Amino acid sequence: MLRQASGALRRAVASRRQASTLILADHDGANMTPSTLAALTAASKLNETSAVLVAGAPAAVAEQASKAAGVEAVFHVDAPPSAKGIASFVEKGGYSHVFAPVSNNTKDFVPRIAAALGVSPVTDICEVVSEDTFVRPFYAGNALATVKTTQPVTVATVRATAFEKVEAEGGAAGVEAASIDAAVAPELPEKISESSGDSERPDLTAARVVVSGGRGMGSGENFAMLEQLADKLGGAVGASRAAVDAGMVPNELQVGQTGKVVAPELYIAVGISGAIQHLSGMKDSKTIVAINKDAEAPIFQVADYGLVADLFEAVPELDSKL
């Protein structure tokens, strides 16, 4: 049940204009995404605790946010709010920073919130240097830029793979219903359809192990061997853009600059050459294993372990050993 906190909660948060951070929680409509926990870590570089706004989600998501470490207050609104409504909430709360994890959802509305505040967003930050200085990647992650902002409010999106996640349990922040104007047409997007795989595998961006295939897989049917390997390792299946463009697997499995950014404990690249666009989406993985018959493939330059072999022989043998 939603715990109604007193108005003193809002006043206590709003009174701290210096480095007071509001986190815009990302969610799928039923659960808060793990990337929000990484955004809380980024915010902790500025101040120990932050407020969290859970918008367009049921009260259960707000309850999840209240249990996360480093959360001092949670504000909840059921209906999807307008960008101007959130901007007004930020101004009234006196927040100096607004952070949100990078996702398809936040890529849509965070720039509109920044525009409503009259500022430019700082996107995809991977390091917080100080209250006004941040590091973000560019050139497909091949270079890092240190940027400084002099804007009255800093609106930033956080690359979740660059930060460790705070504990999801242990907190006990109060939850207060927020009053924010709801989004209306044309700002409110029209939902045409939504689909997701029936797989019981973990989400690609949150999996501890990711097994990805590239053009070398040859066909979509051959991805079955990667799925079997991923299931044994308790991981998720990914793919390069080349495999997606060839129609082998759906777009939702794409890892890379124009796909999903992952940083699992173990990343196994099978039949992937290692184009820059793909590397930008997985190079932060803790351990990278590459299997490719081309010894000159760029993927071996970033791999911790490399096997020059025919994947159609190596993968079944690896699977048989598990």
PDB file of N, CA and C in Angstrom, residues 125-192:
ATOM      1  N   ILE A 125      26.183  10.126 -19.346  1.00  0.00           N
ATOM      2  CA  ILE A 125      27.369  10.343 -18.526  1.00  0.00           C
ATOM      3  C   ILE A 125      27.877   9.020 -17.951  1.00  0.00           C
ATOM      4  N   CYS A 126      29.189   8.880 -17.888  1.00  0.00           N
ATOM      5  CA  CYS A 126      29.788   7.665 -17.345  1.00  0.00           C
ATOM      6  C   CYS A 126      30.663   7.960 -16.126  1.00  0.00           C
ATOM      7  N   GLU A 127      30.766   9.222 -15.762  1.00  0.00           N
ATOM      8  CA  GLU A 127      31.517   9.593 -14.559  1.00  0.00           C
ATOM      9  C   GLU A 127      31.031  10.949 -14.077  1.00  0.00           C
ATOM     10  N   VAL A 128      30.906  11.074 -12.753  1.00  0.00           N
ATOM     11  CA  VAL A 128      30.547  12.346 -12.137  1.00  0.00           C
ATOM     12  C   VAL A 128      31.807  12.898 -11.475  1.00  0.00           C
ATOM     13  N   VAL A 129      32.336  13.969 -12.025  1.00  0.00           N
ATOM     14  CA  VAL A 129      33.566  14.562 -11.501  1.00  0.00           C
ATOM     15  C   VAL A 129      33.255  15.526 -10.365  1.00  0.00           C
ATOM     16  N   SER A 130      32.268  16.370 -10.564  1.00  0.00           N
ATOM     17  CA  SER A 130      31.840  17.330  -9.546  1.00  0.00           C
ATOM     18  C   SER A 130      30.411  17.748  -9.861  1.00  0.00           C
ATOM     19  N   GLU A 131      29.911  18.722  -9.138  1.00  0.00           N
ATOM     20  CA  GLU A 131      28.534  19.149  -9.325  1.00  0.00           C
ATOM     21  C   GLU A 131      28.265  19.671 -10.735  1.00  0.00           C
ATOM     22  N   ASP A 132      29.280  20.212 -11.396  1.00  0.00           N
ATOM     23  CA  ASP A 132      29.068  20.800 -12.719  1.00  0.00           C
ATOM     24  C   ASP A 132      29.930  20.174 -13.811  1.00  0.00           C
ATOM     25  N   THR A 133      30.651  19.098 -13.490  1.00  0.00           N
ATOM     26  CA  THR A 133      31.564  18.486 -14.460  1.00  0.00           C
ATOM     27  C   THR A 133      31.314  16.992 -14.564  1.00  0.00           C
ATOM     28  N   PHE A 134      31.195  16.527 -15.805  1.00  0.00           N
ATOM     29  CA  PHE A 134      30.863  15.123 -16.054  1.00  0.00           C
ATOM     30  C   PHE A 134      31.677  14.590 -17.229  1.00  0.00           C
ATOM     31  N   VAL A 135      31.792  13.270 -17.293  1.00  0.00           N
ATOM     32  CA  VAL A 135      32.483  12.624 -18.401  1.00  0.00           C
ATOM     33  C   VAL A 135      31.460  11.812 -19.186  1.00  0.00           C
ATOM     34  N   ARG A 136      31.511  11.943 -20.510  1.00  0.00           N
ATOM     35  CA  ARG A 136      30.592  11.200 -21.371  1.00  0.00           C
ATOM     36  C   ARG A 136      31.349  10.695 -22.597  1.00  0.00           C
ATOM     37  N   PRO A 137      30.953   9.541 -23.129  1.00  0.00           N
ATOM     38  CA  PRO A 137      31.629   9.000 -24.309  1.00  0.00           C
ATOM     39  C   PRO A 137      31.128   9.638 -25.597  1.00  0.00           C
ATOM     40  N   PHE A 138      31.977   9.639 -26.615  1.00  0.00           N
ATOM     41  CA  PHE A 138      31.557  10.017 -27.958  1.00  0.00           C
ATOM     42  C   PHE A 138      32.427   9.272 -28.955  1.00  0.00           C
ATOM     43  N   TYR A 139      32.165   9.461 -30.254  1.00  0.00           N
ATOM     44  CA  TYR A 139      32.820   8.655 -31.283  1.00  0.00           C
ATOM     45  C   TYR A 139      32.661   7.163 -30.980  1.00  0.00           C
ATOM     46  N   ALA A 140      31.405   6.771 -30.732  1.00  0.00           N
ATOM     47  CA  ALA A 140      31.069   5.366 -30.465  1.00  0.00           C
ATOM     48  C   ALA A 140      31.842   4.805 -29.280  1.00  0.00           C
ATOM     49  N   GLY A 141      32.137   5.663 -28.306  1.00  0.00           N
ATOM     50  CA  GLY A 141      32.823   5.203 -27.110  1.00  0.00           C
ATOM     51  C   GLY A 141      34.330   5.131 -27.236  1.00  0.00           C
ATOM     52  N   ASN A 142      34.880   5.565 -28.371  1.00  0.00           N
ATOM     53  CA  ASN A 142      36.325   5.512 -28.559  1.00  0.00           C
ATOM     54  C   ASN A 142      37.046   6.680 -27.921  1.00  0.00           C
ATOM     55  N   ALA A 143      36.298   7.675 -27.483  1.00  0.00           N
ATOM     56  CA  ALA A 143      36.901   8.826 -26.809  1.00  0.00           C
ATOM     57  C   ALA A 143      35.951   9.277 -25.702  1.00  0.00           C
ATOM     58  N   LEU A 144      36.511   9.932 -24.716  1.00  0.00           N
ATOM     59  CA  LEU A 144      35.728  10.446 -23.599  1.00  0.00           C
ATOM     60  C   LEU A 144      35.883  11.959 -23.531  1.00  0.00           C
ATOM     61  N   ALA A 145      34.781  12.645 -23.330  1.00  0.00           N
ATOM     62  CA  ALA A 145      34.798  14.099 -23.220  1.00  0.00           C
ATOM     63  C   ALA A 145      34.440  14.505 -21.799  1.00  0.00           C
ATOM     64  N   THR A 146      35.196  15.412 -21.239  1.00  0.00           N
ATOM     65  CA  THR A 146      34.874  15.989 -19.943  1.00  0.00           C
ATOM     66  C   THR A 146      34.136  17.297 -20.206  1.00  0.00           C
ATOM     67  N   VAL A 147      32.896  17.357 -19.789  1.00  0.00           N
ATOM     68  CA  VAL A 147      32.068  18.528 -20.074  1.00  0.00           C
ATOM     69  C   VAL A 147      31.705  19.242 -18.779  1.00  0.00           C
ATOM     70  N   LYS A 148      31.614  20.558 -18.872  1.00  0.00           N
ATOM     71  CA  LYS A 148      31.257  21.372 -17.708  1.00  0.00           C
ATOM     72  C   LYS A 148      30.033  22.200 -18.052  1.00  0.00           C
ATOM     73  N   THR A 149      29.087  22.235 -17.151  1.00  0.00           N
ATOM     74  CA  THR A 149      27.868  22.988 -17.373  1.00  0.00           C
ATOM     75  C   THR A 149      27.736  24.112 -16.355  1.00  0.00           C
ATOM     76  N   THR A 150      27.218  25.236 -16.813  1.00  0.00           N
ATOM     77  CA  THR A 150      26.989  26.380 -15.922  1.00  0.00           C
ATOM     78  C   THR A 150      25.495  26.670 -15.808  1.00  0.00           C
ATOM     79  N   GLN A 151      24.682  25.692 -16.173  1.00  0.00           N
ATOM     80  CA  GLN A 151      23.235  25.885 -16.158  1.00  0.00           C
ATOM     81  C   GLN A 151      22.689  25.819 -14.733  1.00  0.00           C
ATOM     82  N   PRO A 152      21.573  26.489 -14.490  1.00  0.00           N
ATOM     83  CA  PRO A 152      21.014  26.499 -13.124  1.00  0.00           C
ATOM     84  C   PRO A 152      20.561  25.122 -12.653  1.00  0.00           C
ATOM     85  N   VAL A 153      20.109  24.286 -13.592  1.00  0.00           N
ATOM     86  CA  VAL A 153      19.705  22.921 -13.268  1.00  0.00           C
ATOM     87  C   VAL A 153      20.394  21.987 -14.255  1.00  0.00           C
ATOM     88  N   THR A 154      21.016  20.946 -13.731  1.00  0.00           N
ATOM     89  CA  THR A 154      21.680  19.966 -14.594  1.00  0.00           C
ATOM     90  C   THR A 154      20.755  18.779 -14.805  1.00  0.00           C
ATOM     91  N   VAL A 155      20.367  18.545 -16.048  1.00  0.00           N
ATOM     92  CA  VAL A 155      19.547  17.398 -16.407  1.00  0.00           C
ATOM     93  C   VAL A 155      20.443  16.424 -17.155  1.00  0.00           C
ATOM     94  N   ALA A 156      20.603  15.222 -16.635  1.00  0.00           N
ATOM     95  CA  ALA A 156      21.545  14.274 -17.228  1.00  0.00           C
ATOM     96  C   ALA A 156      20.977  12.867 -17.282  1.00  0.00           C
ATOM     97  N   THR A 157      21.379  12.139 -18.324  1.00  0.00           N
ATOM     98  CA  THR A 157      21.074  10.712 -18.386  1.00  0.00           C
ATOM     99  C   THR A 157      22.345   9.949 -18.047  1.00  0.00           C
ATOM    100  N   VAL A 158      22.191   8.835 -17.367  1.00  0.00           N
ATOM    101  CA  VAL A 158      23.314   8.078 -16.810  1.00  0.00           C
ATOM    102  C   VAL A 158      23.488   6.751 -17.531  1.00  0.00           C
ATOM    103  N   ARG A 159      24.691   6.491 -18.012  1.00  0.00           N
ATOM    104  CA  ARG A 159      24.972   5.180 -18.600  1.00  0.00           C
ATOM    105  C   ARG A 159      25.086   4.174 -17.453  1.00  0.00           C
ATOM    106  N   ALA A 160      24.104   3.319 -17.329  1.00  0.00           N
ATOM    107  CA  ALA A 160      23.998   2.429 -16.169  1.00  0.00           C
ATOM    108  C   ALA A 160      25.178   1.472 -16.052  1.00  0.00           C
ATOM    109  N   THR A 161      25.750   1.053 -17.176  1.00  0.00           N
ATOM    110  CA  THR A 161      26.846   0.087 -17.115  1.00  0.00           C
ATOM    111  C   THR A 161      28.133   0.678 -16.560  1.00  0.00           C
ATOM    112  N   ALA A 162      28.186   2.000 -16.435  1.00  0.00           N
ATOM    113  CA  ALA A 162      29.404   2.654 -15.934  1.00  0.00           C
ATOM    114  C   ALA A 162      29.420   2.772 -14.410  1.00  0.00           C
ATOM    115  N   PHE A 163      28.305   2.438 -13.770  1.00  0.00           N
ATOM    116  CA  PHE A 163      28.213   2.584 -12.315  1.00  0.00           C
ATOM    117  C   PHE A 163      27.713   1.290 -11.678  1.00  0.00           C
ATOM    118  N   GLU A 164      28.241   0.976 -10.518  1.00  0.00           N
ATOM    119  CA  GLU A 164      27.717  -0.145  -9.751  1.00  0.00           C
ATOM    120  C   GLU A 164      26.319   0.213  -9.257  1.00  0.00           C
ATOM    121  N   LYS A 165      25.518  -0.770  -8.992  1.00  0.00           N
ATOM    122  CA  LYS A 165      24.148  -0.532  -8.542  1.00  0.00           C
ATOM    123  C   LYS A 165      24.089  -0.508  -7.018  1.00  0.00           C
ATOM    124  N   VAL A 166      23.302   0.400  -6.473  1.00  0.00           N
ATOM    125  CA  VAL A 166      23.093   0.414  -5.023  1.00  0.00           C
ATOM    126  C   VAL A 166      22.246  -0.800  -4.661  1.00  0.00           C
ATOM    127  N   GLU A 167      22.208  -1.130  -3.393  1.00  0.00           N
ATOM    128  CA  GLU A 167      21.395  -2.251  -2.933  1.00  0.00           C
ATOM    129  C   GLU A 167      19.908  -1.951  -3.157  1.00  0.00           C
ATOM    130  N   ALA A 168      19.198  -2.935  -3.676  1.00  0.00           N
ATOM    131  CA  ALA A 168      17.772  -2.751  -3.954  1.00  0.00           C
ATOM    132  C   ALA A 168      16.916  -2.857  -2.690  1.00  0.00           C
ATOM    133  N   GLU A 169      17.468  -3.408  -1.647  1.00  0.00           N
ATOM    134  CA  GLU A 169      16.739  -3.581  -0.395  1.00  0.00           C
ATOM    135  C   GLU A 169      17.495  -2.917   0.750  1.00  0.00           C
ATOM    136  N   GLY A 170      16.763  -2.620   1.813  1.00  0.00           N
ATOM    137  CA  GLY A 170      17.407  -2.066   2.997  1.00  0.00           C
ATOM    138  C   GLY A 170      16.993  -0.651   3.309  1.00  0.00           C
ATOM    139  N   GLY A 171      16.465   0.073   2.320  1.00  0.00           N
ATOM    140  CA  GLY A 171      16.035   1.440   2.559  1.00  0.00           C
ATOM    141  C   GLY A 171      14.634   1.490   3.137  1.00  0.00           C
ATOM    142  N   ALA A 172      14.256   2.642   3.637  1.00  0.00           N
ATOM    143  CA  ALA A 172      12.916   2.792   4.229  1.00  0.00           C
ATOM    144  C   ALA A 172      12.434   4.223   4.041  1.00  0.00           C
ATOM    145  N   ALA A 173      12.514   4.709   2.807  1.00  0.00           N
ATOM    146  CA  ALA A 173      12.101   6.083   2.530  1.00  0.00           C
ATOM    147  C   ALA A 173      10.579   6.194   2.518  1.00  0.00           C
ATOM    148  N   GLY A 174      10.108   7.385   2.820  1.00  0.00           N
ATOM    149  CA  GLY A 174       8.673   7.630   2.766  1.00  0.00           C
ATOM    150  C   GLY A 174       8.216   7.826   1.328  1.00  0.00           C
ATOM    151  N   VAL A 175       6.952   7.531   1.072  1.00  0.00           N
ATOM    152  CA  VAL A 175       6.371   7.697  -0.263  1.00  0.00           C
ATOM    153  C   VAL A 175       5.239   8.700  -0.178  1.00  0.00           C
ATOM    154  N   GLU A 176       5.288   9.703  -1.047  1.00  0.00           N
ATOM    155  CA  GLU A 176       4.273  10.757  -1.035  1.00  0.00           C
ATOM    156  C   GLU A 176       3.664  10.888  -2.423  1.00  0.00           C
ATOM    157  N   ALA A 177       2.365  11.004  -2.491  1.00  0.00           N
ATOM    158  CA  ALA A 177       1.691  11.219  -3.767  1.00  0.00           C
ATOM    159  C   ALA A 177       2.016  12.617  -4.255  1.00  0.00           C
ATOM    160  N   ALA A 178       2.488  12.714  -5.496  1.00  0.00           N
ATOM    161  CA  ALA A 178       2.850  14.003  -6.068  1.00  0.00           C
ATOM    162  C   ALA A 178       1.720  14.516  -6.953  1.00  0.00           C
ATOM    163  N   SER A 179       1.635  15.819  -7.065  1.00  0.00           N
ATOM    164  CA  SER A 179       0.634  16.446  -7.925  1.00  0.00           C
ATOM    165  C   SER A 179       1.357  17.059  -9.119  1.00  0.00           C
ATOM    166  N   ILE A 180       1.281  16.359 -10.259  1.00  0.00           N
ATOM    167  CA  ILE A 180       1.950  16.802 -11.483  1.00  0.00           C
ATOM    168  C   ILE A 180       0.953  16.708 -12.626  1.00  0.00           C
ATOM    169  N   ASP A 181       0.902  17.738 -13.450  1.00  0.00           N
ATOM    170  CA  ASP A 181      -0.024  17.737 -14.576  1.00  0.00           C
ATOM    171  C   ASP A 181       0.229  16.538 -15.477  1.00  0.00           C
ATOM    172  N   ALA A 182      -0.837  15.877 -15.869  1.00  0.00           N
ATOM    173  CA  ALA A 182      -0.711  14.704 -16.734  1.00  0.00           C
ATOM    174  C   ALA A 182      -0.439  15.121 -18.171  1.00  0.00           C
ATOM    175  N   ALA A 183       0.255  14.238 -18.881  1.00  0.00           N
ATOM    176  CA  ALA A 183       0.556  14.495 -20.283  1.00  0.00           C
ATOM    177  C   ALA A 183      -0.709  14.350 -21.115  1.00  0.00           C
ATOM    178  N   VAL A 184      -0.866  15.209 -22.097  1.00  0.00           N
ATOM    179  CA  VAL A 184      -2.004  15.136 -23.018  1.00  0.00           C
ATOM    180  C   VAL A 184      -1.480  15.209 -24.447  1.00  0.00           C
ATOM    181  N   ALA A 185      -2.311  14.837 -25.398  1.00  0.00           N
ATOM    182  CA  ALA A 185      -1.916  14.916 -26.806  1.00  0.00           C
ATOM    183  C   ALA A 185      -1.590  16.378 -27.156  1.00  0.00           C
ATOM    184  N   PRO A 186      -0.574  16.647 -27.989  1.00  0.00           N
ATOM    185  CA  PRO A 186       0.197  15.651 -28.743  1.00  0.00           C
ATOM    186  C   PRO A 186       1.425  15.108 -27.998  1.00  0.00           C
ATOM    187  N   GLU A 187       1.656  15.586 -26.760  1.00  0.00           N
ATOM    188  CA  GLU A 187       2.845  15.114 -26.042  1.00  0.00           C
ATOM    189  C   GLU A 187       2.725  13.649 -25.658  1.00  0.00           C
ATOM    190  N   LEU A 188       1.535  13.227 -25.288  1.00  0.00           N
ATOM    191  CA  LEU A 188       1.344  11.838 -24.874  1.00  0.00           C
ATOM    192  C   LEU A 188       1.374  10.944 -26.106  1.00  0.00           C
ATOM    193  N   PRO A 189       2.360  10.048 -26.199  1.00  0.00           N
ATOM    194  CA  PRO A 189       2.454   9.203 -27.395  1.00  0.00           C
ATOM    195  C   PRO A 189       1.301   8.199 -27.466  1.00  0.00           C
ATOM    196  N   GLU A 190       0.930   7.845 -28.665  1.00  0.00           N
ATOM    197  CA  GLU A 190      -0.112   6.848 -28.863  1.00  0.00           C
ATOM    198  C   GLU A 190       0.528   5.467 -28.881  1.00  0.00           C
ATOM    199  N   LYS A 191       0.081   4.609 -27.996  1.00  0.00           N
ATOM    200  CA  LYS A 191       0.627   3.263 -27.916  1.00  0.00           C
ATOM    201  C   LYS A 191      -0.081   2.374 -28.927  1.00  0.00           C
ATOM    202  N   ILE A 192       0.688   1.904 -29.905  1.00  0.00           N
ATOM    203  CA  ILE A 192       0.109   1.087 -30.970  1.00  0.00           C
ATOM    204  C   ILE A 192       0.158  -0.390 -30.609  1.00  0.00           C
TER     205      ILE A 192
END
